[in-house]
Amino acid sequence: MKLSILDQSPILTGMSPRDAFDQTTELIQAIDGFGFHRFWVSEHHSTQSLAGSAPEILVAHLASNSKRIRVGTGGILIPHYSSYKVAEVFRVLETLHPKRIDLGIGRAPGGAPSVNLALNGGKFPDVQNYPTQVGDLMAYLHGEDPQNLDIQATPIGESAPPIWMLGSSGTSARLAASLGTSYSFAHFINGHGGTGAMRRYFEHFTPSIQQETPQGNVSVFAVCGETEGDAELLASSLDLAILKIEQGGNRSRFPTKEEASSYPYSLFEKERVKENRKRMIVGNPEQVKQELENLAESYGVDEIILNTIVHPFEERIKSYERIAKIFKLNEKEG
């Protein structure tokens, strides 16, 4: 089984956005040596807790500061942009870093509804046009001219970055299948219905210019401690952060484990934390390994993308390192 990383450049309490980017850079350099397969960064807008608003720029930086690992977006929010321009950006990235770039895409706003207005000239984007946009994007990436405008997305090259459609529902799975893209289910966003969505993707996949066979993975929050107790303490800060976002908080910095430990949870809030744990895997290395293997089997995939947000940053690296060791990733890469 392959293991990969989604990093959202979280801004921890006491840290700045520059610190978050420095930590993401330090993280990919460590991860590159641990044997993980790919490293994706996300697109979020107008938030005080996540620094990554322009993942295509961050991908260029991270690919230049790593050696082996695939680097990509998780993902570019296509309704905000021109398919042609996105294709040009990723043709440049592919030319600079051949066969190391992934193009993960989505259609969510990436922030509050008003983000849609700010990114689209005061109008809401036409999300109904999303399938056409994705089809055009794939065509441009492969040197075609889908709108018959006598143009190509340059620079032209021998390889093209694969499109991964990101989603958290059956709708995205059906669309990925019909367009012939790879498909990634965001279990860390929606802990329900993912196995059925992935099954529909595999059952209805249609070959495309990009690929002949379906390819899927699933992303999940994961916290691996030296002991189960350590992991629970580390994960408590993520529990509180998710709860505050659900309650309409201002998405401020991610709290410390000390803040989480002293927080006076109501009975309702405790139930919400319990429900949100369905989107997370928390435990010692043996427990995490077993649960990740169970998750992969339930989805019918051979790759899981891990998203770890803990405080302090050093524990994020240690969590991934423990998982890499229990799975013997370096031996598999070798």
PDB file of N, CA, C and O in Angstrom, residues 281-320:
ATOM      1  N   ILE A 281      -7.986   8.923  12.228  1.00  0.00           N
ATOM      2  CA  ILE A 281      -7.371   7.707  12.751  1.00  0.00           C
ATOM      3  C   ILE A 281      -6.336   8.141  13.775  1.00  0.00           C
ATOM      4  O   ILE A 281      -5.406   8.882  13.446  1.00  0.00           O
ATOM      5  N   VAL A 282      -6.508   7.698  15.025  1.00  0.00           N
ATOM      6  CA  VAL A 282      -5.672   8.146  16.134  1.00  0.00           C
ATOM      7  C   VAL A 282      -5.214   6.935  16.933  1.00  0.00           C
ATOM      8  O   VAL A 282      -6.030   6.074  17.285  1.00  0.00           O
ATOM      9  N   GLY A 283      -3.910   6.846  17.197  1.00  0.00           N
ATOM     10  CA  GLY A 283      -3.434   5.738  18.012  1.00  0.00           C
ATOM     11  C   GLY A 283      -1.932   5.592  17.971  1.00  0.00           C
ATOM     12  O   GLY A 283      -1.217   6.445  17.432  1.00  0.00           O
ATOM     13  N   ASN A 284      -1.442   4.491  18.545  1.00  0.00           N
ATOM     14  CA  ASN A 284      -0.018   4.177  18.462  1.00  0.00           C
ATOM     15  C   ASN A 284       0.277   3.574  17.097  1.00  0.00           C
ATOM     16  O   ASN A 284      -0.649   3.319  16.311  1.00  0.00           O
ATOM     17  N   PRO A 285       1.542   3.346  16.748  1.00  0.00           N
ATOM     18  CA  PRO A 285       1.857   2.878  15.390  1.00  0.00           C
ATOM     19  C   PRO A 285       1.121   1.611  14.976  1.00  0.00           C
ATOM     20  O   PRO A 285       0.620   1.530  13.836  1.00  0.00           O
ATOM     21  N   GLU A 286       1.024   0.628  15.845  1.00  0.00           N
ATOM     22  CA  GLU A 286       0.348  -0.617  15.486  1.00  0.00           C
ATOM     23  C   GLU A 286      -1.135  -0.378  15.234  1.00  0.00           C
ATOM     24  O   GLU A 286      -1.718  -0.935  14.285  1.00  0.00           O
ATOM     25  N   GLN A 287      -1.762   0.437  16.099  1.00  0.00           N
ATOM     26  CA  GLN A 287      -3.182   0.740  15.914  1.00  0.00           C
ATOM     27  C   GLN A 287      -3.435   1.499  14.620  1.00  0.00           C
ATOM     28  O   GLN A 287      -4.371   1.191  13.866  1.00  0.00           O
ATOM     29  N   VAL A 288      -2.597   2.490  14.346  1.00  0.00           N
ATOM     30  CA  VAL A 288      -2.759   3.287  13.133  1.00  0.00           C
ATOM     31  C   VAL A 288      -2.559   2.427  11.891  1.00  0.00           C
ATOM     32  O   VAL A 288      -3.326   2.530  10.920  1.00  0.00           O
ATOM     33  N   LYS A 289      -1.586   1.572  11.893  1.00  0.00           N
ATOM     34  CA  LYS A 289      -1.342   0.687  10.753  1.00  0.00           C
ATOM     35  C   LYS A 289      -2.561  -0.183  10.468  1.00  0.00           C
ATOM     36  O   LYS A 289      -3.013  -0.294   9.318  1.00  0.00           O
ATOM     37  N   GLN A 290      -3.123  -0.783  11.504  1.00  0.00           N
ATOM     38  CA  GLN A 290      -4.278  -1.653  11.321  1.00  0.00           C
ATOM     39  C   GLN A 290      -5.473  -0.878  10.789  1.00  0.00           C
ATOM     40  O   GLN A 290      -6.168  -1.326   9.865  1.00  0.00           O
ATOM     41  N   GLU A 291      -5.710   0.308  11.349  1.00  0.00           N
ATOM     42  CA  GLU A 291      -6.863   1.092  10.915  1.00  0.00           C
ATOM     43  C   GLU A 291      -6.692   1.620   9.493  1.00  0.00           C
ATOM     44  O   GLU A 291      -7.661   1.697   8.733  1.00  0.00           O
ATOM     45  N   LEU A 292      -5.479   1.992   9.123  1.00  0.00           N
ATOM     46  CA  LEU A 292      -5.246   2.437   7.748  1.00  0.00           C
ATOM     47  C   LEU A 292      -5.437   1.289   6.768  1.00  0.00           C
ATOM     48  O   LEU A 292      -6.015   1.472   5.684  1.00  0.00           O
ATOM     49  N   GLU A 293      -4.967   0.122   7.101  1.00  0.00           N
ATOM     50  CA  GLU A 293      -5.168  -1.042   6.237  1.00  0.00           C
ATOM     51  C   GLU A 293      -6.649  -1.370   6.111  1.00  0.00           C
ATOM     52  O   GLU A 293      -7.123  -1.721   5.016  1.00  0.00           O
ATOM     53  N   ASN A 294      -7.386  -1.254   7.223  1.00  0.00           N
ATOM     54  CA  ASN A 294      -8.827  -1.503   7.174  1.00  0.00           C
ATOM     55  C   ASN A 294      -9.532  -0.473   6.293  1.00  0.00           C
ATOM     56  O   ASN A 294     -10.457  -0.809   5.536  1.00  0.00           O
ATOM     57  N   LEU A 295      -9.096   0.794   6.396  1.00  0.00           N
ATOM     58  CA  LEU A 295      -9.699   1.853   5.595  1.00  0.00           C
ATOM     59  C   LEU A 295      -9.455   1.611   4.108  1.00  0.00           C
ATOM     60  O   LEU A 295     -10.375   1.733   3.291  1.00  0.00           O
ATOM     61  N   ALA A 296      -8.221   1.256   3.753  1.00  0.00           N
ATOM     62  CA  ALA A 296      -7.896   0.994   2.352  1.00  0.00           C
ATOM     63  C   ALA A 296      -8.724  -0.174   1.818  1.00  0.00           C
ATOM     64  O   ALA A 296      -9.230  -0.130   0.683  1.00  0.00           O
ATOM     65  N   GLU A 297      -8.881  -1.203   2.625  1.00  0.00           N
ATOM     66  CA  GLU A 297      -9.661  -2.368   2.193  1.00  0.00           C
ATOM     67  C   GLU A 297     -11.126  -2.007   1.996  1.00  0.00           C
ATOM     68  O   GLU A 297     -11.753  -2.425   1.012  1.00  0.00           O
ATOM     69  N   SER A 298     -11.681  -1.196   2.906  1.00  0.00           N
ATOM     70  CA  SER A 298     -13.091  -0.828   2.790  1.00  0.00           C
ATOM     71  C   SER A 298     -13.352   0.024   1.554  1.00  0.00           C
ATOM     72  O   SER A 298     -14.429  -0.061   0.948  1.00  0.00           O
ATOM     73  N   TYR A 299     -12.375   0.840   1.154  1.00  0.00           N
ATOM     74  CA  TYR A 299     -12.514   1.678  -0.036  1.00  0.00           C
ATOM     75  C   TYR A 299     -12.084   0.957  -1.316  1.00  0.00           C
ATOM     76  O   TYR A 299     -12.363   1.435  -2.417  1.00  0.00           O
ATOM     77  N   GLY A 300     -11.371  -0.138  -1.180  1.00  0.00           N
ATOM     78  CA  GLY A 300     -10.889  -0.850  -2.358  1.00  0.00           C
ATOM     79  C   GLY A 300      -9.783  -0.124  -3.090  1.00  0.00           C
ATOM     80  O   GLY A 300      -9.690  -0.196  -4.319  1.00  0.00           O
ATOM     81  N   VAL A 301      -8.921   0.595  -2.324  1.00  0.00           N
ATOM     82  CA  VAL A 301      -7.826   1.355  -2.931  1.00  0.00           C
ATOM     83  C   VAL A 301      -6.501   0.886  -2.360  1.00  0.00           C
ATOM     84  O   VAL A 301      -6.447   0.220  -1.322  1.00  0.00           O
ATOM     85  N   ASP A 302      -5.414   1.249  -3.040  1.00  0.00           N
ATOM     86  CA  ASP A 302      -4.085   0.859  -2.580  1.00  0.00           C
ATOM     87  C   ASP A 302      -3.255   2.072  -2.161  1.00  0.00           C
ATOM     88  O   ASP A 302      -2.033   1.987  -2.048  1.00  0.00           O
ATOM     89  N   GLU A 303      -3.933   3.214  -1.932  1.00  0.00           N
ATOM     90  CA  GLU A 303      -3.223   4.418  -1.487  1.00  0.00           C
ATOM     91  C   GLU A 303      -4.089   5.226  -0.535  1.00  0.00           C
ATOM     92  O   GLU A 303      -5.285   5.440  -0.791  1.00  0.00           O
ATOM     93  N   ILE A 304      -3.487   5.672   0.557  1.00  0.00           N
ATOM     94  CA  ILE A 304      -4.156   6.557   1.503  1.00  0.00           C
ATOM     95  C   ILE A 304      -3.325   7.824   1.670  1.00  0.00           C
ATOM     96  O   ILE A 304      -2.100   7.754   1.779  1.00  0.00           O
ATOM     97  N   ILE A 305      -4.010   8.963   1.665  1.00  0.00           N
ATOM     98  CA  ILE A 305      -3.356  10.247   1.891  1.00  0.00           C
ATOM     99  C   ILE A 305      -3.634  10.681   3.325  1.00  0.00           C
ATOM    100  O   ILE A 305      -4.790  10.741   3.756  1.00  0.00           O
ATOM    101  N   LEU A 306      -2.583  10.979   4.059  1.00  0.00           N
ATOM    102  CA  LEU A 306      -2.686  11.335   5.464  1.00  0.00           C
ATOM    103  C   LEU A 306      -2.617  12.849   5.643  1.00  0.00           C
ATOM    104  O   LEU A 306      -1.813  13.515   4.997  1.00  0.00           O
ATOM    105  N   ASN A 307      -3.447  13.367   6.533  1.00  0.00           N
ATOM    106  CA  ASN A 307      -3.435  14.787   6.869  1.00  0.00           C
ATOM    107  C   ASN A 307      -3.296  14.894   8.384  1.00  0.00           C
ATOM    108  O   ASN A 307      -4.221  14.524   9.121  1.00  0.00           O
ATOM    109  N   THR A 308      -2.148  15.360   8.850  1.00  0.00           N
ATOM    110  CA  THR A 308      -1.877  15.456  10.277  1.00  0.00           C
ATOM    111  C   THR A 308      -1.707  16.916  10.680  1.00  0.00           C
ATOM    112  O   THR A 308      -0.835  17.606  10.148  1.00  0.00           O
ATOM    113  N   ILE A 309      -2.561  17.373  11.597  1.00  0.00           N
ATOM    114  CA  ILE A 309      -2.446  18.734  12.131  1.00  0.00           C
ATOM    115  C   ILE A 309      -2.372  18.628  13.650  1.00  0.00           C
ATOM    116  O   ILE A 309      -3.383  18.332  14.302  1.00  0.00           O
ATOM    117  N   VAL A 310      -1.179  18.807  14.182  1.00  0.00           N
ATOM    118  CA  VAL A 310      -0.975  18.753  15.631  1.00  0.00           C
ATOM    119  C   VAL A 310      -0.043  19.893  16.038  1.00  0.00           C
ATOM    120  O   VAL A 310       0.629  20.486  15.211  1.00  0.00           O
ATOM    121  N   HIS A 311      -0.029  20.173  17.303  1.00  0.00           N
ATOM    122  CA  HIS A 311       0.790  21.244  17.868  1.00  0.00           C
ATOM    123  C   HIS A 311       1.649  20.634  18.973  1.00  0.00           C
ATOM    124  O   HIS A 311       1.126  19.913  19.828  1.00  0.00           O
ATOM    125  N   PRO A 312       2.979  20.826  18.964  1.00  0.00           N
ATOM    126  CA  PRO A 312       3.780  21.679  18.083  1.00  0.00           C
ATOM    127  C   PRO A 312       4.111  20.993  16.757  1.00  0.00           C
ATOM    128  O   PRO A 312       3.845  19.805  16.571  1.00  0.00           O
ATOM    129  N   PHE A 313       4.721  21.756  15.861  1.00  0.00           N
ATOM    130  CA  PHE A 313       5.025  21.267  14.520  1.00  0.00           C
ATOM    131  C   PHE A 313       5.898  20.020  14.539  1.00  0.00           C
ATOM    132  O   PHE A 313       5.689  19.099  13.733  1.00  0.00           O
ATOM    133  N   GLU A 314       6.864  19.951  15.433  1.00  0.00           N
ATOM    134  CA  GLU A 314       7.785  18.805  15.469  1.00  0.00           C
ATOM    135  C   GLU A 314       7.044  17.489  15.629  1.00  0.00           C
ATOM    136  O   GLU A 314       7.473  16.450  15.118  1.00  0.00           O
ATOM    137  N   GLU A 315       5.890  17.530  16.302  1.00  0.00           N
ATOM    138  CA  GLU A 315       5.109  16.311  16.483  1.00  0.00           C
ATOM    139  C   GLU A 315       4.447  15.867  15.181  1.00  0.00           C
ATOM    140  O   GLU A 315       4.109  14.704  15.014  1.00  0.00           O
ATOM    141  N   ARG A 316       4.247  16.799  14.257  1.00  0.00           N
ATOM    142  CA  ARG A 316       3.703  16.443  12.948  1.00  0.00           C
ATOM    143  C   ARG A 316       4.695  15.555  12.214  1.00  0.00           C
ATOM    144  O   ARG A 316       4.319  14.514  11.649  1.00  0.00           O
ATOM    145  N   ILE A 317       5.960  15.942  12.223  1.00  0.00           N
ATOM    146  CA  ILE A 317       6.997  15.134  11.583  1.00  0.00           C
ATOM    147  C   ILE A 317       7.119  13.777  12.262  1.00  0.00           C
ATOM    148  O   ILE A 317       7.203  12.738  11.601  1.00  0.00           O
ATOM    149  N   LYS A 318       7.122  13.774  13.588  1.00  0.00           N
ATOM    150  CA  LYS A 318       7.273  12.512  14.324  1.00  0.00           C
ATOM    151  C   LYS A 318       6.124  11.552  14.044  1.00  0.00           C
ATOM    152  O   LYS A 318       6.319  10.336  13.943  1.00  0.00           O
ATOM    153  N   SER A 319       4.917  12.086  13.930  1.00  0.00           N
ATOM    154  CA  SER A 319       3.760  11.248  13.635  1.00  0.00           C
ATOM    155  C   SER A 319       3.927  10.553  12.288  1.00  0.00           C
ATOM    156  O   SER A 319       3.718   9.332  12.158  1.00  0.00           O
ATOM    157  N   TYR A 320       4.323  11.311  11.267  1.00  0.00           N
ATOM    158  CA  TYR A 320       4.546  10.715   9.951  1.00  0.00           C
ATOM    159  C   TYR A 320       5.711   9.722   9.973  1.00  0.00           C
ATOM    160  O   TYR A 320       5.663   8.680   9.309  1.00  0.00           O
TER     161      TYR A 320
END
